[in-house]
mmCIF file of C-alpha atoms in Angstrom:
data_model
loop_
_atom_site.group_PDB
_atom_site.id
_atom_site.type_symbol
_atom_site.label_atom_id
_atom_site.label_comp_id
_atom_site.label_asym_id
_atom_site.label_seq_id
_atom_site.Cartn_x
_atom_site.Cartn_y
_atom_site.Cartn_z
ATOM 1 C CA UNK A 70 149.889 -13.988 -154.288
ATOM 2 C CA UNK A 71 149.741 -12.342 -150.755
ATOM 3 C CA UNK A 72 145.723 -11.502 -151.286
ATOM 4 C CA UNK A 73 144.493 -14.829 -152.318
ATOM 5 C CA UNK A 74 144.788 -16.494 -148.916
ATOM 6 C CA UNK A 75 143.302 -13.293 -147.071
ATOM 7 C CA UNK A 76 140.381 -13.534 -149.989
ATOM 8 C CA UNK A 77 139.732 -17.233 -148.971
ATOM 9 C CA UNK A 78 139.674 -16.296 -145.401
ATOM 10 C CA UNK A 79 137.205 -13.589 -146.223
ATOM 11 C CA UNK A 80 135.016 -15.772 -148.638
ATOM 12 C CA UNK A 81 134.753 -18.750 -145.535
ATOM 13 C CA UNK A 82 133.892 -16.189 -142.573
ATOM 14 C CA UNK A 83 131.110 -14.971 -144.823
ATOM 15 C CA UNK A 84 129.720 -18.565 -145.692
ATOM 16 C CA UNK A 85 129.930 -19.014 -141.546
ATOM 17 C CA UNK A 86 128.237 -16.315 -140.999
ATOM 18 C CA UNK A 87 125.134 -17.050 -144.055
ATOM 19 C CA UNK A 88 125.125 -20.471 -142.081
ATOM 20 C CA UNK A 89 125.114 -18.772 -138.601
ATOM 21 C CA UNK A 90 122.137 -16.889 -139.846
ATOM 22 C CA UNK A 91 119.966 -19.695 -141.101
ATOM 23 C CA UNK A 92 120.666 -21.716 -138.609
ATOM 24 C CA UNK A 93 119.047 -18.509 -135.913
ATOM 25 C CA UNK A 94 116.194 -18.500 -138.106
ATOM 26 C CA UNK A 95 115.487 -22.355 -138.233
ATOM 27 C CA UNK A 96 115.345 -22.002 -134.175
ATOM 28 C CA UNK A 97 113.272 -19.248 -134.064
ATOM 29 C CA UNK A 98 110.773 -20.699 -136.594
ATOM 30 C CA UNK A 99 110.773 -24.200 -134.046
ATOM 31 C CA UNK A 100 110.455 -21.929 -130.669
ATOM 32 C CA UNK A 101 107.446 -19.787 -131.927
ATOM 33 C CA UNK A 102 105.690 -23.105 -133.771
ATOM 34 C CA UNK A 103 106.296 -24.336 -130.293
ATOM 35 C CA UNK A 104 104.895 -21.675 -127.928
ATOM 36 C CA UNK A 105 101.827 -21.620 -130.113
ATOM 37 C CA UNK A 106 101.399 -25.526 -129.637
ATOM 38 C CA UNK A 107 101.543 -24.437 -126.338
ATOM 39 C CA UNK A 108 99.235 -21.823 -126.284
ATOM 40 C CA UNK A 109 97.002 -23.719 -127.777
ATOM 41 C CA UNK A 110 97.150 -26.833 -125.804
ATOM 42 C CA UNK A 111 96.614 -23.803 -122.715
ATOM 43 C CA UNK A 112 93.469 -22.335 -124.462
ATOM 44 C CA UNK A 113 91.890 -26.135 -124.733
ATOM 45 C CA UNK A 114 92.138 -26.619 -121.230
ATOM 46 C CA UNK A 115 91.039 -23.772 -120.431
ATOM 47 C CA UNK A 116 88.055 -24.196 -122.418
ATOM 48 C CA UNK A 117 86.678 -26.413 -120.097
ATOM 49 C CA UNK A 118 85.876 -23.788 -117.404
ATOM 50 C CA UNK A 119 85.979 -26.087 -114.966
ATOM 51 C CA UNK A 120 84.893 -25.210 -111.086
ATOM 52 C CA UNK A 121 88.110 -24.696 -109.146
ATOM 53 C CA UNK A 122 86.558 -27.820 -106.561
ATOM 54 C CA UNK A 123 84.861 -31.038 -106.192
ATOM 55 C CA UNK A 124 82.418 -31.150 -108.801
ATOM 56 C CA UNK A 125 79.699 -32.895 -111.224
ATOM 57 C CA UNK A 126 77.770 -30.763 -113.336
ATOM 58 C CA UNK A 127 75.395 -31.812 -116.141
ATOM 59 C CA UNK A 128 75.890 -29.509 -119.271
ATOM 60 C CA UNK A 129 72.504 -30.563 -121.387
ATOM 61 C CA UNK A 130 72.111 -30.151 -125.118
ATOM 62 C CA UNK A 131 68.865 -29.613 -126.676
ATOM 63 C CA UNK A 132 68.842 -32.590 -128.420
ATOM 64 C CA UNK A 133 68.249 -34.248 -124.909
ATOM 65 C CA UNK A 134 72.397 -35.204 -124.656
ATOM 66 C CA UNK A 135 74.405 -33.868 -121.918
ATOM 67 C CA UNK A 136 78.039 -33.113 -121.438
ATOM 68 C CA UNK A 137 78.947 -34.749 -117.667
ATOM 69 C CA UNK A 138 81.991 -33.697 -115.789
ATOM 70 C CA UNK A 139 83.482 -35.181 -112.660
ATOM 71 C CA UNK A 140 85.965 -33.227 -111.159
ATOM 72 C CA UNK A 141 88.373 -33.350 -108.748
ATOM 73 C CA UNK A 142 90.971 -30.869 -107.471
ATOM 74 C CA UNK A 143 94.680 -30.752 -106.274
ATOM 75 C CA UNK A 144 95.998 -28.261 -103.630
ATOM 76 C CA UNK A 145 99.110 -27.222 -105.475
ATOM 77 C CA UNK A 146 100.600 -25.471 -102.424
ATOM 78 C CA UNK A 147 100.843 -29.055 -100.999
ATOM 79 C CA UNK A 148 104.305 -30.824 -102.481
ATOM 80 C CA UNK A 149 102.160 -34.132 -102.821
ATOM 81 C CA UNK A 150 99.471 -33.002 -104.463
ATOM 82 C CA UNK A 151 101.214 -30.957 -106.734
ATOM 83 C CA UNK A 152 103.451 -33.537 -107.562
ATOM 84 C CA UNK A 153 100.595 -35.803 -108.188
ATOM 85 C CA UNK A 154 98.733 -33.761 -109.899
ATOM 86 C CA UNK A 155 101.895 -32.935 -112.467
ATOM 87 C CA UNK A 156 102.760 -36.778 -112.560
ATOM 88 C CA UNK A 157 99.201 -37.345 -114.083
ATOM 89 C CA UNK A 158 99.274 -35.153 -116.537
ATOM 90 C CA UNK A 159 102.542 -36.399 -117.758
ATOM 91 C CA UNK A 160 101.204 -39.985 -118.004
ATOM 92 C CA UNK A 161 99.522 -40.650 -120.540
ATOM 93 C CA UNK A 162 98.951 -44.900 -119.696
ATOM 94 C CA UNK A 163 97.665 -43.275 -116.362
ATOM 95 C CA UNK A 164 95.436 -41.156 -118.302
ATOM 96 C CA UNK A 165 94.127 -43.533 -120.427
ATOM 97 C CA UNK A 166 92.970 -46.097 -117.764
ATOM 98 C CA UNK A 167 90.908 -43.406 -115.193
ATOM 99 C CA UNK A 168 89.247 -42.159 -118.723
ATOM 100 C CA UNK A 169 88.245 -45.312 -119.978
ATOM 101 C CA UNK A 170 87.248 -47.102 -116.227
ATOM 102 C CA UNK A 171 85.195 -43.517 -115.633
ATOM 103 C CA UNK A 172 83.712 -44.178 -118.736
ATOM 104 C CA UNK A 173 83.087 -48.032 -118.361
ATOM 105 C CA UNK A 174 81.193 -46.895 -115.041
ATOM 106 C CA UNK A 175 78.917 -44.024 -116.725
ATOM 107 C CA UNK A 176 78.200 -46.623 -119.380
ATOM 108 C CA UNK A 177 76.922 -48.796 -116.508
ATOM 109 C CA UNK A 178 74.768 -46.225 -114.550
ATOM 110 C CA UNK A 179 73.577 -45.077 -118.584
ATOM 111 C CA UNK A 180 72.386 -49.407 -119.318
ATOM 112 C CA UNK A 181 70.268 -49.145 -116.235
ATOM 113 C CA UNK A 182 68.581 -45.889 -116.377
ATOM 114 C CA UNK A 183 68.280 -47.214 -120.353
ATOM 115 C CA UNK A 184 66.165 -50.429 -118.785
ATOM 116 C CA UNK A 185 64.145 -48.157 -116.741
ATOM 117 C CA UNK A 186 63.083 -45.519 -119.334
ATOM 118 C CA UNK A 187 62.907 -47.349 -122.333
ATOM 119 C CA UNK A 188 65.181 -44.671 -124.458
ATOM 120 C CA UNK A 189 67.752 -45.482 -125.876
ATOM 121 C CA UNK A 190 70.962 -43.797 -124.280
ATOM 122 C CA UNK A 191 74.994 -44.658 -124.911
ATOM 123 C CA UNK A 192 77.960 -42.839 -123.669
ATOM 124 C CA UNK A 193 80.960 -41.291 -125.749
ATOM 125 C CA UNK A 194 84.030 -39.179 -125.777
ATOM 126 C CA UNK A 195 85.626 -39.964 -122.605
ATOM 127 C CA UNK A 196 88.210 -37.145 -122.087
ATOM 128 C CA UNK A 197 90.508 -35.690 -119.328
ATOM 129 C CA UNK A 198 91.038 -32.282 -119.024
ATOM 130 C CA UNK A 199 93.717 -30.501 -116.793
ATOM 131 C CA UNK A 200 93.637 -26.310 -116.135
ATOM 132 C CA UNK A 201 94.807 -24.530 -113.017
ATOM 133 C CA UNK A 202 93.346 -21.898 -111.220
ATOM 134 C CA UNK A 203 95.702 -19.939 -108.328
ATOM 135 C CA UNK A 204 96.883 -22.631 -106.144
ATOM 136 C CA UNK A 205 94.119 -25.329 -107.344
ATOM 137 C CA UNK A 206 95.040 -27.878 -110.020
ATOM 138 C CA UNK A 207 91.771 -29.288 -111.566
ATOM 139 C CA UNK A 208 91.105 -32.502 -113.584
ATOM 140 C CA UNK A 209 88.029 -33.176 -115.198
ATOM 141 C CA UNK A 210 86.273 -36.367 -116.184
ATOM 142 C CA UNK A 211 84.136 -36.283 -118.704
ATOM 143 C CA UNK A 212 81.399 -37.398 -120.731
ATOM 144 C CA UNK A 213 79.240 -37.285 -123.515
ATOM 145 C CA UNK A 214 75.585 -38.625 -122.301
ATOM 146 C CA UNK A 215 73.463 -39.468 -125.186
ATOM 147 C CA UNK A 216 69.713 -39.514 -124.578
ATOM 148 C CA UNK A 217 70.089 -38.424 -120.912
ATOM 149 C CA UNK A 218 67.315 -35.885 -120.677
ATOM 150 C CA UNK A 219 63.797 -36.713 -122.598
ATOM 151 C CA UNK A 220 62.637 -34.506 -125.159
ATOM 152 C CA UNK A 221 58.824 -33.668 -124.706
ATOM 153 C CA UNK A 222 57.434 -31.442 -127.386
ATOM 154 C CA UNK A 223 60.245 -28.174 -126.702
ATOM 155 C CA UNK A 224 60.698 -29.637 -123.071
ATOM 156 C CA UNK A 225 63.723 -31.413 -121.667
ATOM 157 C CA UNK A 226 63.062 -33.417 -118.459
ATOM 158 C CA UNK A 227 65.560 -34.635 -116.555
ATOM 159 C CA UNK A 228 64.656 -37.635 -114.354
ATOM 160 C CA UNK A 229 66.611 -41.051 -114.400
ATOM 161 C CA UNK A 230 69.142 -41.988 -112.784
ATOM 162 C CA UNK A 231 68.972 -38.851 -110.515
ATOM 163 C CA UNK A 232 65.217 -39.954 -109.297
ATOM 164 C CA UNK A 233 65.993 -43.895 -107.953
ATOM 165 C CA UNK A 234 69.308 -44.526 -105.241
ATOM 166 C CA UNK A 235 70.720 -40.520 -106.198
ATOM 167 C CA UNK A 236 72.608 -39.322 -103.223
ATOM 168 C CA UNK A 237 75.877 -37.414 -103.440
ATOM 169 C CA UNK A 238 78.180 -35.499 -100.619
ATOM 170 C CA UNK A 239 78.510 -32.030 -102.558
ATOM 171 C CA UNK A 240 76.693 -30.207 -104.485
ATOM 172 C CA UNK A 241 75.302 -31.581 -107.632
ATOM 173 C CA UNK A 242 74.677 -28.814 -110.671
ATOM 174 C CA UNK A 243 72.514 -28.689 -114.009
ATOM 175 C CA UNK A 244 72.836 -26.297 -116.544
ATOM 176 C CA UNK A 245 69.941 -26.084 -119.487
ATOM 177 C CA UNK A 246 70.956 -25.505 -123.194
ATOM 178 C CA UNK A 247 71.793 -22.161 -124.258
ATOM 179 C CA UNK A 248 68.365 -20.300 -124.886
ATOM 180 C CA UNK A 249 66.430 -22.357 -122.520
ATOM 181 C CA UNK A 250 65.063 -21.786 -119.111
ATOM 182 C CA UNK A 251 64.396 -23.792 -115.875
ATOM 183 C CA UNK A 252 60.483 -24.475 -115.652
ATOM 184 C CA UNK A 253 60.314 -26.670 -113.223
ATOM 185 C CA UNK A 254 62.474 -29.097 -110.431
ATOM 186 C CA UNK A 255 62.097 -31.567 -107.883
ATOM 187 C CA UNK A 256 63.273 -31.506 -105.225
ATOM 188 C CA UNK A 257 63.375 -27.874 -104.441
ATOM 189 C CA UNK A 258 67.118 -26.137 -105.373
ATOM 190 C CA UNK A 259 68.957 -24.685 -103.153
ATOM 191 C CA UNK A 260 70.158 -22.206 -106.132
ATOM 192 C CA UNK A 261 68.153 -21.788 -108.843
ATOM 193 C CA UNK A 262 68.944 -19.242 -111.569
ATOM 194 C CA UNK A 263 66.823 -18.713 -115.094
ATOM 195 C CA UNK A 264 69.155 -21.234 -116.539
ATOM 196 C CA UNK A 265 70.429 -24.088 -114.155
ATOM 197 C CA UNK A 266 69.867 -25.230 -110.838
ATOM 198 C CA UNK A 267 72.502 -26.336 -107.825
ATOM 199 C CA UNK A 268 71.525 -28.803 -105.150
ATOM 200 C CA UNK A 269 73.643 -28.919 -102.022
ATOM 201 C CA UNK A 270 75.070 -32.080 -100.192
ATOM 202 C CA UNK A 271 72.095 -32.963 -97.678
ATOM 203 C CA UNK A 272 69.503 -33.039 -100.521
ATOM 204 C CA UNK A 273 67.506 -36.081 -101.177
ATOM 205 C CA UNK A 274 66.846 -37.014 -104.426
ATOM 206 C CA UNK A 275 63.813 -39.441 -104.802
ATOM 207 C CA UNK A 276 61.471 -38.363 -107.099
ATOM 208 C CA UNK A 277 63.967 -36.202 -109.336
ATOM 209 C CA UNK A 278 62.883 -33.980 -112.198
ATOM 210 C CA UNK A 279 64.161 -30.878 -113.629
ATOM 211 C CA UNK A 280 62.540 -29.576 -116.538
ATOM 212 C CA UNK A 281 63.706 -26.789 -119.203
ATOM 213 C CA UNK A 282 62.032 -24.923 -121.895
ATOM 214 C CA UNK A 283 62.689 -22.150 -124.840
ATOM 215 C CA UNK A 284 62.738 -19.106 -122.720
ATOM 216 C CA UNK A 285 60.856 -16.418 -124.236
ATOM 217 C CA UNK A 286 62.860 -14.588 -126.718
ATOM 218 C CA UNK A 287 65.425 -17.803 -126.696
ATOM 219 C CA UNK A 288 68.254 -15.710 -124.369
ATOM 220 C CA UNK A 289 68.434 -17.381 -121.143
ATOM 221 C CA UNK A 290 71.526 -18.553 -120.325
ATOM 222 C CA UNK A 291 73.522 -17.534 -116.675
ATOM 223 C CA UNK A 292 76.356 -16.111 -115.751
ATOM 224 C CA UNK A 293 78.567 -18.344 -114.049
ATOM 225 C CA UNK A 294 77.935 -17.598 -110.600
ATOM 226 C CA UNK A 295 80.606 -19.586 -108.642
ATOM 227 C CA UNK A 296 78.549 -22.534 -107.269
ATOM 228 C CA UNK A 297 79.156 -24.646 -110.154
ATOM 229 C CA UNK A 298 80.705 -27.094 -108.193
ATOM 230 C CA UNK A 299 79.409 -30.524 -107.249
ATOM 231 C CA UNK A 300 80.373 -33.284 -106.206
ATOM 232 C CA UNK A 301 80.344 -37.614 -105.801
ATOM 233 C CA UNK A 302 77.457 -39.086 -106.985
ATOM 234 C CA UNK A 303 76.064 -42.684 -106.235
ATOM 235 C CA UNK A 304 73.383 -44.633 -107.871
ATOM 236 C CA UNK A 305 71.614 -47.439 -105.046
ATOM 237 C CA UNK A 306 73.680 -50.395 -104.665
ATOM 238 C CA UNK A 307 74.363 -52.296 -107.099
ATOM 239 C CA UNK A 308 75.653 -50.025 -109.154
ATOM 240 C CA UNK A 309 79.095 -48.248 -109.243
ATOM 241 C CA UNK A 310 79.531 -45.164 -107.390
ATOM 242 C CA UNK A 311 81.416 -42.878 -110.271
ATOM 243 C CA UNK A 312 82.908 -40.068 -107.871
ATOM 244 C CA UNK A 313 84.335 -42.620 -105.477
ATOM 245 C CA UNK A 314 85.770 -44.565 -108.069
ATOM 246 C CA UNK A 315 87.449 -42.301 -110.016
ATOM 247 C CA UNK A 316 88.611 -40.351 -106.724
ATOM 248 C CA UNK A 317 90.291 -43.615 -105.621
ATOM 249 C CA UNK A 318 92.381 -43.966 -108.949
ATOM 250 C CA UNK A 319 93.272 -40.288 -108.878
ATOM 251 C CA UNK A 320 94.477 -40.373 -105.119
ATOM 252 C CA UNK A 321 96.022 -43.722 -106.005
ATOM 253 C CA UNK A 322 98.614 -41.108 -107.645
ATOM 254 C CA UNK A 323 98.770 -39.317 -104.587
ATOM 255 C CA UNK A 324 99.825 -42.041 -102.496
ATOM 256 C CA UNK A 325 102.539 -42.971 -104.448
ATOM 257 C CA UNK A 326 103.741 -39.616 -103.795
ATOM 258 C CA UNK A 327 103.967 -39.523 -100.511
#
């Protein structure tokens, strides 16, 4: 009679230890599905390979389209900024509204440089971005610019709405598709490589065109060369200035920090 008890004790540390065990594997299984969210969610950001400061560069597509990022850039060694910067990327209402009132305004700039061509363009897939590089947080505003460059035989030109009321206070950027090459651009760069161009801050942009070709043998495309930045662009009056809009609603957060 004396074992039975010690038997049951045995038999109910053993089933306490089985359930100790599962339960260390159930967390485990949530912890790494969880740090590979998270790696994930890191790799998409940085996907964007955003410049690390005030930028807009225009990614073009061969089908005439164009990828167009704003950027703008928190010093995270500054408590405010960082702060800021961190209290944007947790809010998603915040979020929502810059994305949506950038894109309201490139849909804007897009209807008039429509009128004045004659193509058809339309803007979609408004998206915020976030990355870090060192002591720089960066957020990019983006867009996907349907019909922005024309398509002339194998040629993309560039001109509207960078030819009529263009003028910007950093440098302005334009990368050609994969496989293409700059041909031509007007004004004169003050970077050019095979594959984009860079205009700085004091450039004036009447009369616009940039215009990119098949390269021969289809390779060109540039290294990144760490002038990608540019900066806030603004289209005659009239119109809405993009960088100083969406700047305002992203310092708004800063503010409020302060």
């Amino acid at each position: 009679m004396t074992d039975r008890p010690d038997l049951t004790t045995r038999l109910a540390a053993t089933e306490r230890i089985r359930l100790g065990c599962v339960l260390v594997a159930l967390v485990l299984l949530v912890m790494a599905s969880v740090a590979a969210t998270a790696a994930t969610a890191q790799s998409t950001e940085s996907a964007a390979s955003l410049p690390a400061e005030p930028a807009f560069v225009v990614d073009l597509e061969t089908d005439g389209s164009a990828h167009v990022t704003l950027v703008t850039t928190f010093d995270l060694t500054t408590d405010s900024e960082r702060e800021a910067f961190e209290a944007l990327r947790a809010n998603e209402t915040a979020r929502e509204q810059r994305t949506n009132r950038f894109a309201a305004r490139m849909r804007a700039i897009a209807n008039r440089a429509e009128n004045d061509t004659g193509r058809e363009m339309a803007i979609r897939n408004p998206d915020m971005t976030f990355s870090t590089e060192n002591d720089t947080g960066i957020v990019g505003l983006s867009v996907t610019w349907d019909g922005l460059a024309a398509q002339e035989g194998d040629r993309l030109v560039l001109r509207e709405p960078f030819a009529s009321g263009f003028d910007i206070d950093r440098p302005f950027r334009i990368v050609g598709p994969d496989g293409y090459a700059l041909g031509t651009a007007t004004p004169t760069p003050t970077n050019q490589q095979q594959n984009s161009a860079r205009w700085s801050a004091t450039t004036q942009f009447e009369g616009f065109e940039a215009v990119f070709a098949p390269a021969v043998g289809g390779t060109a495309t540039d290294a990144d060369d760490g002038t990608s930045g540019a900066g806030a662009p603004g289209f005659g009056i009239g119109v809405a200035v993009v960088a100083v809009l969406a700047a305002s609603a992203l310092l708004v957060a800063r503010r409020h920090q302060k």
